[in-house]
XYZ file of C-alpha atoms in Angstrom:
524
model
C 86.438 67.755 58.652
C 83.178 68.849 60.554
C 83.309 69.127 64.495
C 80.192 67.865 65.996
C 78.134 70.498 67.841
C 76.141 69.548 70.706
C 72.620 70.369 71.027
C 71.937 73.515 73.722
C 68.909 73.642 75.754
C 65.923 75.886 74.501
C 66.317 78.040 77.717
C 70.104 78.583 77.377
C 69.602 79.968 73.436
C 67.384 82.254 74.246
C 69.533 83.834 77.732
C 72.133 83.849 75.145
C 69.955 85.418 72.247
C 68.554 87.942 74.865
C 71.379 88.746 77.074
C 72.597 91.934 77.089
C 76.577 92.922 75.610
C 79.004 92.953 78.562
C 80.107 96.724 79.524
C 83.408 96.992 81.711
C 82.434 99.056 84.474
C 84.248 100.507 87.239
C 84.200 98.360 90.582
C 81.728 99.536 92.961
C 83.586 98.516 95.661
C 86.265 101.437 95.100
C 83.488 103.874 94.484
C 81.852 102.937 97.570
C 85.207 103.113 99.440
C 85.835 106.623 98.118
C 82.492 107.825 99.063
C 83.540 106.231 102.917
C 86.579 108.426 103.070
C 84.457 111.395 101.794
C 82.721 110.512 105.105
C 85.100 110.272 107.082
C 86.524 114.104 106.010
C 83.817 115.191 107.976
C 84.929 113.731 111.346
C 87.555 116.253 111.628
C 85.210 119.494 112.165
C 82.842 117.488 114.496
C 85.589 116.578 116.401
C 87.441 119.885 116.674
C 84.017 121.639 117.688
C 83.396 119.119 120.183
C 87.436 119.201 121.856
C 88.644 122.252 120.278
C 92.215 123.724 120.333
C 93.339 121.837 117.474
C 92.825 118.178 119.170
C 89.980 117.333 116.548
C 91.910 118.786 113.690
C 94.966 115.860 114.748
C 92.121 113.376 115.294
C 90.483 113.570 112.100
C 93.786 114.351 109.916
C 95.086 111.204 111.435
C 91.965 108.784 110.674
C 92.251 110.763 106.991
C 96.028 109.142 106.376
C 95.542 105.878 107.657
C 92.415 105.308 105.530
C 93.214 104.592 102.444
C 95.669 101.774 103.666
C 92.154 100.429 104.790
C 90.283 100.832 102.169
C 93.091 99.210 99.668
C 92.172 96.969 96.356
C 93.468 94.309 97.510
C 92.656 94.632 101.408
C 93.301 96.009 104.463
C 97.636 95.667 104.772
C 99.828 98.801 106.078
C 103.120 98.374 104.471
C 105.470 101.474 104.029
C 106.088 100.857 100.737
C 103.160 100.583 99.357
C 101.435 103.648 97.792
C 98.506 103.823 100.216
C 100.774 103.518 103.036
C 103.822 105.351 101.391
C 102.132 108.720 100.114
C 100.088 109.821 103.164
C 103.245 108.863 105.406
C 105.130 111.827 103.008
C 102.435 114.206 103.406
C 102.025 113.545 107.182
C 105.930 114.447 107.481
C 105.359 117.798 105.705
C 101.998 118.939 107.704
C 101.471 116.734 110.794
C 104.521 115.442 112.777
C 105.937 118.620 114.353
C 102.719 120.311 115.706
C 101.792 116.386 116.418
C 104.756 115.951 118.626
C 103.861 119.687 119.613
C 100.995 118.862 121.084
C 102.001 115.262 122.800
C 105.121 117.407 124.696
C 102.300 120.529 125.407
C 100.881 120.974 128.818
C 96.913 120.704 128.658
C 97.017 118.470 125.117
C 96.345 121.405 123.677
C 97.549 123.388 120.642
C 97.904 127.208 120.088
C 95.624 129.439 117.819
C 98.131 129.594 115.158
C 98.977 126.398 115.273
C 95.330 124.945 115.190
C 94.826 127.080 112.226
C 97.845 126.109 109.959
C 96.630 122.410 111.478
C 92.757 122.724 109.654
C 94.818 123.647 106.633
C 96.771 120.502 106.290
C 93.711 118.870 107.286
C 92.086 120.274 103.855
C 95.293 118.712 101.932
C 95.004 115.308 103.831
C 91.351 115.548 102.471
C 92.423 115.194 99.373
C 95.284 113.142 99.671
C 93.031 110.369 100.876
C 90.406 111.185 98.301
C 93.089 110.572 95.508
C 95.140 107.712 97.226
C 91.656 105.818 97.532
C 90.081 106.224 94.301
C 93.490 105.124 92.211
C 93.768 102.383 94.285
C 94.512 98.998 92.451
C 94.907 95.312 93.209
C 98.711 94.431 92.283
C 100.078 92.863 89.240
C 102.449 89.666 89.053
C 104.993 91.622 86.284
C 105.751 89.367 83.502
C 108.478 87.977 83.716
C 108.877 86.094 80.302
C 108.464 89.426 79.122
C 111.176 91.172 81.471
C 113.757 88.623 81.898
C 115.750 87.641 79.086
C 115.408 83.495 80.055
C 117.923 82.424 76.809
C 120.713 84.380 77.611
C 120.338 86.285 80.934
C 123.813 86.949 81.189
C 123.973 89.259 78.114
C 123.912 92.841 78.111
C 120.700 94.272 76.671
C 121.003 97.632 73.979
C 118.737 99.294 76.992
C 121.039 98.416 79.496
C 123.853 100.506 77.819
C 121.840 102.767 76.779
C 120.967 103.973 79.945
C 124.255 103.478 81.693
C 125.478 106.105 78.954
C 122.909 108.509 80.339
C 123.932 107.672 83.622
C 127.710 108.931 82.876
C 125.914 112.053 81.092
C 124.568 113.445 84.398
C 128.270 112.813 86.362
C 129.654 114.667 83.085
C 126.892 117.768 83.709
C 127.858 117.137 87.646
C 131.681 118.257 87.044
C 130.986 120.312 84.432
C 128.724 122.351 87.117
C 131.800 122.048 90.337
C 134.478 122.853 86.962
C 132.108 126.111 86.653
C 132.219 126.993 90.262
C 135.970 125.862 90.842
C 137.107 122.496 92.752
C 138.926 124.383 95.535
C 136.111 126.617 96.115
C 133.597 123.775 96.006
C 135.534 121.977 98.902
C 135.766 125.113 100.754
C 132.258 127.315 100.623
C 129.959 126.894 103.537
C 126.037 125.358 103.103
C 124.446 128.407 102.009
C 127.078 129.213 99.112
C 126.680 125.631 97.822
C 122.406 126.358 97.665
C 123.279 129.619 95.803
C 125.896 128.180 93.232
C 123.099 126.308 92.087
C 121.027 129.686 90.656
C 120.552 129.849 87.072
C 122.712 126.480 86.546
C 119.512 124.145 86.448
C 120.397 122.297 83.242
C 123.695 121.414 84.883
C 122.580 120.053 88.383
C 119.821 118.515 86.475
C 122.060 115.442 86.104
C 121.508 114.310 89.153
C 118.397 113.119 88.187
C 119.827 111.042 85.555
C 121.785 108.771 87.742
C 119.285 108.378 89.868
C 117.242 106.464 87.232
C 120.485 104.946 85.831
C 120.666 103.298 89.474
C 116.892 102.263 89.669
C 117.390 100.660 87.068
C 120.369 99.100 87.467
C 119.925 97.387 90.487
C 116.101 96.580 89.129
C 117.514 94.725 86.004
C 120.006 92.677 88.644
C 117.081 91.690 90.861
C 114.463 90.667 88.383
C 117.118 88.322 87.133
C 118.528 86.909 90.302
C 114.865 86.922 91.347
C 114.237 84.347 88.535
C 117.503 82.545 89.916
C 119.359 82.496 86.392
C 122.997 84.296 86.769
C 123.168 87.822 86.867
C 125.152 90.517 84.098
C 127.961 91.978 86.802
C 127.874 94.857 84.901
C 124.806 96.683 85.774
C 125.472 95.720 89.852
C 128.923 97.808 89.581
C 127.314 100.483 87.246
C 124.685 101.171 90.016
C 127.016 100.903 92.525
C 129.333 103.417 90.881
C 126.364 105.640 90.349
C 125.509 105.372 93.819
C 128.963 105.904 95.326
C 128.761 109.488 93.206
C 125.494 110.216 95.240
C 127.668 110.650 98.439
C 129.135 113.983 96.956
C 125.668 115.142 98.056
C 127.024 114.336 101.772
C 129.978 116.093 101.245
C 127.551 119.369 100.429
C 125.706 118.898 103.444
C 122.918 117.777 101.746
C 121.261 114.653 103.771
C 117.889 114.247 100.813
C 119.636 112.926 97.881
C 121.245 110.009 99.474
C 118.103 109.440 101.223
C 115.972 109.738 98.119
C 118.169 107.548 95.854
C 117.980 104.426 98.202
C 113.986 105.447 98.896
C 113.603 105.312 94.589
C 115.312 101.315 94.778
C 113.433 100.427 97.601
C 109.855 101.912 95.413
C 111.408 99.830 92.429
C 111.925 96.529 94.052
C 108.551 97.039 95.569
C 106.614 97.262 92.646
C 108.569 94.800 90.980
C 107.111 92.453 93.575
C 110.099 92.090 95.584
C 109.127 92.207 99.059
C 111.296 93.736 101.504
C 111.024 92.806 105.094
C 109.476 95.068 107.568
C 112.301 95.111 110.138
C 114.654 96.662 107.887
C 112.853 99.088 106.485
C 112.595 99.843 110.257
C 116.054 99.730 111.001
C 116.587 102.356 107.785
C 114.422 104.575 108.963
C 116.478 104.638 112.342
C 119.567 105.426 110.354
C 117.870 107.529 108.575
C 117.213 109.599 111.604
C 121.012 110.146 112.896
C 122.264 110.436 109.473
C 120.294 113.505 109.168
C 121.036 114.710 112.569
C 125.020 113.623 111.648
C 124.950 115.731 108.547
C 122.716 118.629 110.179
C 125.942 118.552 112.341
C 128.258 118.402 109.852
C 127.273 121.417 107.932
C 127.669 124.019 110.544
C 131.214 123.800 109.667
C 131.077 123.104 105.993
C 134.336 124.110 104.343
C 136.534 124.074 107.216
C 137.670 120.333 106.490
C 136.572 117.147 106.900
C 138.450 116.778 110.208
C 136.253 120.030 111.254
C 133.295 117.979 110.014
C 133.232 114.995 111.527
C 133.872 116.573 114.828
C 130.970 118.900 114.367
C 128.655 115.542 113.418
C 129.879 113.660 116.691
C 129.278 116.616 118.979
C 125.946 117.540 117.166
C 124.485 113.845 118.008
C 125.457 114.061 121.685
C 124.018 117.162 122.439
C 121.003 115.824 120.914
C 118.655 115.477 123.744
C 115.191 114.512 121.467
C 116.243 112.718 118.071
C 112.247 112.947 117.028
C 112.561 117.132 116.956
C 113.882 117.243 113.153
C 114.813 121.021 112.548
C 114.169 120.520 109.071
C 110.626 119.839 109.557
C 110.288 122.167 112.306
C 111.303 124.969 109.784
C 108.604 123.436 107.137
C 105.397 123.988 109.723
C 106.479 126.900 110.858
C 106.533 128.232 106.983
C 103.226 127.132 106.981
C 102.067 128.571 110.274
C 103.318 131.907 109.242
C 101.189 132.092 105.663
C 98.311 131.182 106.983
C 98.165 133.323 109.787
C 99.512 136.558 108.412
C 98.819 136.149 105.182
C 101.868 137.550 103.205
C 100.328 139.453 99.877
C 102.506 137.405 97.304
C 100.137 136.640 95.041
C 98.622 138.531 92.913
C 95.739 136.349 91.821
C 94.132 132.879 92.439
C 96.282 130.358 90.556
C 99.103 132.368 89.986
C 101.854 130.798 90.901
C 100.595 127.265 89.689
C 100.631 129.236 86.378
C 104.068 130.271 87.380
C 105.400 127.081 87.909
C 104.768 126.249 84.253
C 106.482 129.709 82.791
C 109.663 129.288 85.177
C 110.654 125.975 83.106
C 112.055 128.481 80.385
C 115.379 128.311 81.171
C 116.835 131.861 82.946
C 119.342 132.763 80.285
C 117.008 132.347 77.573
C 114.142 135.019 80.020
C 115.789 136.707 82.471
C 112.900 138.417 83.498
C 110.566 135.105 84.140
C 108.511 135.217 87.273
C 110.180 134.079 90.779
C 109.125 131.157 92.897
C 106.737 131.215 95.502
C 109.882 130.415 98.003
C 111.914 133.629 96.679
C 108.635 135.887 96.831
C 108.177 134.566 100.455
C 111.950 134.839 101.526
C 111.052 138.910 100.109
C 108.569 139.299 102.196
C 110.040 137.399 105.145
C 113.951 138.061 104.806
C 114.516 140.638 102.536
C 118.586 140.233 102.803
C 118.402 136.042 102.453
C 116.280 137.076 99.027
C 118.809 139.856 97.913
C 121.418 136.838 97.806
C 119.173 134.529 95.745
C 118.042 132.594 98.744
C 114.307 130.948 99.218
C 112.277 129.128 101.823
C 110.653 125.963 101.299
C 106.838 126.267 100.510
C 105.177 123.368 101.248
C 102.580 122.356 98.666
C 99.796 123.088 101.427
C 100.677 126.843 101.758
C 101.243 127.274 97.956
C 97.362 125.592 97.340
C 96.123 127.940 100.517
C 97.643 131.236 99.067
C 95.893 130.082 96.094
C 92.537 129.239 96.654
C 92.244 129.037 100.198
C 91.315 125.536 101.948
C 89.946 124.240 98.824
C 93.267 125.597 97.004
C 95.231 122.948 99.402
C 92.857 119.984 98.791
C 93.005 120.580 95.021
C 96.812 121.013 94.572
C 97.316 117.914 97.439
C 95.289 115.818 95.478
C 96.397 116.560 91.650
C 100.261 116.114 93.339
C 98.903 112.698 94.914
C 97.187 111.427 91.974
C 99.276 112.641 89.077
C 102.929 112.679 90.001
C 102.692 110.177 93.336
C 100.479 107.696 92.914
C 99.575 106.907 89.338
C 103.736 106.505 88.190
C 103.675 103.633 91.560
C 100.352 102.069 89.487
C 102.461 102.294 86.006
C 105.498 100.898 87.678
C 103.463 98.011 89.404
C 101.370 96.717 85.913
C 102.183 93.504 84.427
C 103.778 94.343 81.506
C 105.388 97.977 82.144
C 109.201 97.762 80.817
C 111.991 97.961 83.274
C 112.417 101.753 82.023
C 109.290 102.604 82.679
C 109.225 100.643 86.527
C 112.144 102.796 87.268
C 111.225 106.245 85.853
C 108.086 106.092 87.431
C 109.371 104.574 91.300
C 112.331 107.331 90.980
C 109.528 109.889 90.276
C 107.189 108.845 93.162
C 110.454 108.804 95.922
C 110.434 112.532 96.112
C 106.768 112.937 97.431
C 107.823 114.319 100.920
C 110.570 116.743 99.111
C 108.203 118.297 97.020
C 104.825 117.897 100.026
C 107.307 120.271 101.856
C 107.796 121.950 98.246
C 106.473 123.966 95.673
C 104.901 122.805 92.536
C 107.632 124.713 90.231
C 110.246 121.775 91.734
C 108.127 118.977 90.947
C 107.550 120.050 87.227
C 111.337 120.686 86.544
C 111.679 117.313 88.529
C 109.069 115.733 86.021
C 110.619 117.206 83.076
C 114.279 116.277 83.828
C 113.593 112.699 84.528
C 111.123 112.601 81.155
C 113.936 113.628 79.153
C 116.395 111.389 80.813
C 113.789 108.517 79.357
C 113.896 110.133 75.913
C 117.348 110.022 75.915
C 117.369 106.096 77.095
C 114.824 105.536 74.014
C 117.017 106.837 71.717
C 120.321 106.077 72.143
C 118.457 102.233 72.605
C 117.404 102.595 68.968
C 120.943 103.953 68.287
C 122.394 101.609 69.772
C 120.455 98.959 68.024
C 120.786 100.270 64.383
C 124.899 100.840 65.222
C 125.079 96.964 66.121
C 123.010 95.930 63.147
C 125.261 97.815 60.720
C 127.993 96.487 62.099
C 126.955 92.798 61.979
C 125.692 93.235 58.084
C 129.608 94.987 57.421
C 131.331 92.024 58.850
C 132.899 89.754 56.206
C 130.766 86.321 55.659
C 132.412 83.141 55.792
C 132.165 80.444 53.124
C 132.421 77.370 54.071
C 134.434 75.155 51.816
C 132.088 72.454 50.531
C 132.531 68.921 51.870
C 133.569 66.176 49.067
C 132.193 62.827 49.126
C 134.044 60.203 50.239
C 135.108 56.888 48.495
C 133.448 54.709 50.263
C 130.051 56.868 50.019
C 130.661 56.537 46.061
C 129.716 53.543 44.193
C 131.898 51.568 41.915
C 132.114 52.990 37.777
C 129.728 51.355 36.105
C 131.408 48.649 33.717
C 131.459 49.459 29.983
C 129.641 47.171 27.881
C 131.449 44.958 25.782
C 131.557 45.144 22.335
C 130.714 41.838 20.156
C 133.979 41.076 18.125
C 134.126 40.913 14.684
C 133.334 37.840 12.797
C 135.647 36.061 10.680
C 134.985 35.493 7.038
């Protein structure tokens, strides 16, 4: 059957005839917005010749991490959680709040030398942290939830689902197998310290923390998306993250305040991207808790090993002695790191780039090269504390002091923004498209949660961070296909049932047909 075809104006065939093939080009608007920011970098030295003793340095670095909340995709909107918000808040912990609150308690408003130098440092990282935040900027995605959410049968245990509950339960087995190898009593009993050095040359056993922490992003992302779409919800995976979860507190136990912190950071990322929005006011009310659980457990550890009894009473008198809760030791310790390479200048590197090339040849596992080169921490704690470094002990080197010793300001841009961009912000952008699969969502949020860890780290962590949680994912893909292929087999072993064959019923049957009657025989 033809169609009829209307007629089309002379002008309209020949605009179509003569126009041009569409190109998909990139948005101006986000290349004029980067080149804004790029603009804005240079408020920071006008303003510290102009004020001087580290004031414009603060200034400017400040205007740097609130701009690319401004100059989001999808609009102006400061919202911890989301990546324009949530990775310049990390770096600002690492570089900015102690000499910040340094210099709001100081009499004059005024900073030291040293301290206004290590301050135009992180202002070259928050350069490039807002350079990189900005340009990968995107406008969020609805996910897909016909895609996501099993509608039929929503109940029902997916092949992914067990498949990455069974790597969950690998990392608690590699967890006890690494407190078997140092002894239960002895775990229980050794102070802070002891428990940092237990974990030298035992990486592919502690590894397995990482592993539940994507077992529990993803658990508790599969239970929202389906009690998002309001169908009921498989129990299973709410008491598999819980369980996973509850084996996180061991970390509290060790004195250890991050993982914890971390683990519920990586749900909050997941739900986030997911588009579940979480309300402001708790995320403020977390943070507070936040705050004394760390100063709790900084409390707490002073008498590691001596009990829990010990503990707890160590905790309680540790928060009322407490006379500022904003001074946070741990990021005290991180500044003044960072204060101390950049103003003596420890010679612990050989050559530009050498311990980013480093960071790639310490992955080879210790027993395998004993000799592979040390950290950037451990070479600092040899030049700083020579008897810490004799016992295997390290500093933390933020990743604005490893880019400096590099390459010098333009060494802490670079490395700031490749750590933004590559490992930060695009896994949030992966975990927020459309039609990214649950695994992927929650790989990619539990990767992003440890930007401030590894902003007040080296880039060595990150990469054996990257690596453990890609293999964890390879392990979820194939025990899914394993999975799949042992449930198949079964199904085509099981016996099939015939099913006896109905007869027909009398009434259904018509009468015999009558036999036709013979003529008789004639007489004669």
């Amino acid at each position: 059957m033809l169609s009829p075809r209307l007629p089309r104006a002379g002008g309209a065939r020949r605009a179509a005839e003569t126009a041009p093939p569409r190109t998909r080009t990139r948005s101006p608007g986000r290349l004029m917005a980067v080149f804004l920011v790029a603009t804005l970098a240079s408020v920071g030295p006008v303003l510290e010749g102009a004020l001087g003793d580290g004031r414009g340095w603060t200034i400017g670095l400040l205007l740097l991490l609130v701009a690319p909340s401004l100059a989001r995709a999808g609009g102006p909107r400061f919202h911890p959680l989301d990546p324009e918000t949530y990775i310049p808040a990390a770096y600002f912990l690492s570089v900015g709040y102690s000499p910040i609150l340094n210099l709001l308690t100081s009499y004059g408003f005024h900073l030291p030398s040293y301290d206004a130098a290590a301050m135009q440092v992180g202002y070259a990282g928050a350069t490039g942290c807002a350079l990189a935040c900005t340009a990968l900027s995107r406008l969020p995605e609805s996910p897909n939830t016909e895609r996501l959410v099993p509608m039929h049968s929503p109940k029902k245990m997916l092949d992914r689902d067990w498949a990455t509950i069974l790597v969950g339960l690998l990392g608690v087995m590699l967890i006890i197998a690494w407190i078997a190898s140092i002894g239960v009593g002895k775990f229980f009993t050794m102070s802070y310290a002891a428990n940092h050095l237990e974990e030298e040359g035992k990486g592919l056993l502690t590894s397995g923390w990482f592993l539940i922490k994507l077992a529990i992003s993803y658990c508790f992302l599969r239970f929202a998306s389906v009690r998002k779409a309001g169908l009921p919800v498989p129990k299973v995976l709410l008491i598999a993250g819980s369980c996973f979860l509850a084996t996180i507190l061991l970390n509290t136990i060790m004195g250890r305040r991050g993982p914890l912190v971390w683990t519920v950071l990586a749900i909050g990322l997941t739900l986030h991207t997911y588009g579940i929005q979480l309300r402001r006011m708790w995320l403020a009310v977390g943070m507070v808790c936040v705050l004394f659980y760390g100063i709790a457990v900084e409390g707490a550890r002073a008498t590691q090993g001596s009990g829990f009894d010990a503990q707890i009473t160590s905790a309680m008198t540790h928060l009322e002695r407490t006379d500022n809760p904003l001074e946070i030791g741990e990021l005290k310790m991180v500044h003044a790191n960072l204060v101390n390479i950049v103003n003596e200048r420890p010679p612990i590197v050989l050559y530009a780039g050498e311990s980013w090339i480093n960071a790639f040849l310490i992955l080879i596992p210790k027993p395998l090269w004993s000799e592979r080169p040390l950290s950037l921490g451990q070479r600092y704690a040899q030049w700083m504390s020579p008897d810490l470094a004799r016992h295997g002990g390290g500093f933390a080197m933020s990743a604005t002091a490893e880019g400096f010793m590099n390459l010098g300001l333009l060494g802490a841009g670079i490395q700031v923004a490749v750590m933004c961009g590559l490992f930060f912000m695009l896994p949030l952008l992966v975990a927020g498209a459309r039609d990214s699969t649950m695994l992927a969502r929650a790989s990619c949020a539990t990767l992003s949660s440890f930007a401030y860890n590894q902003f007040r780290g080296e880039f060595t962590a990150l990469l054996k961070i990257t690596v453990s949680l890609g293999i964890a994912v390879l392990a979820v893909v194939l025990l899914t296909s394993l999975i799949k292929l042992l449930r198949q087999s079964l199904f085509v072993l099981q016996p099939v049932r015939r099913v006896p064959e109905r007869g027909l019923s009398a009434a259904r049957l018509s009468p015999p047909a009558a036999r036709p009657l013979l003529p008789a025989p004639r007489r004669r």
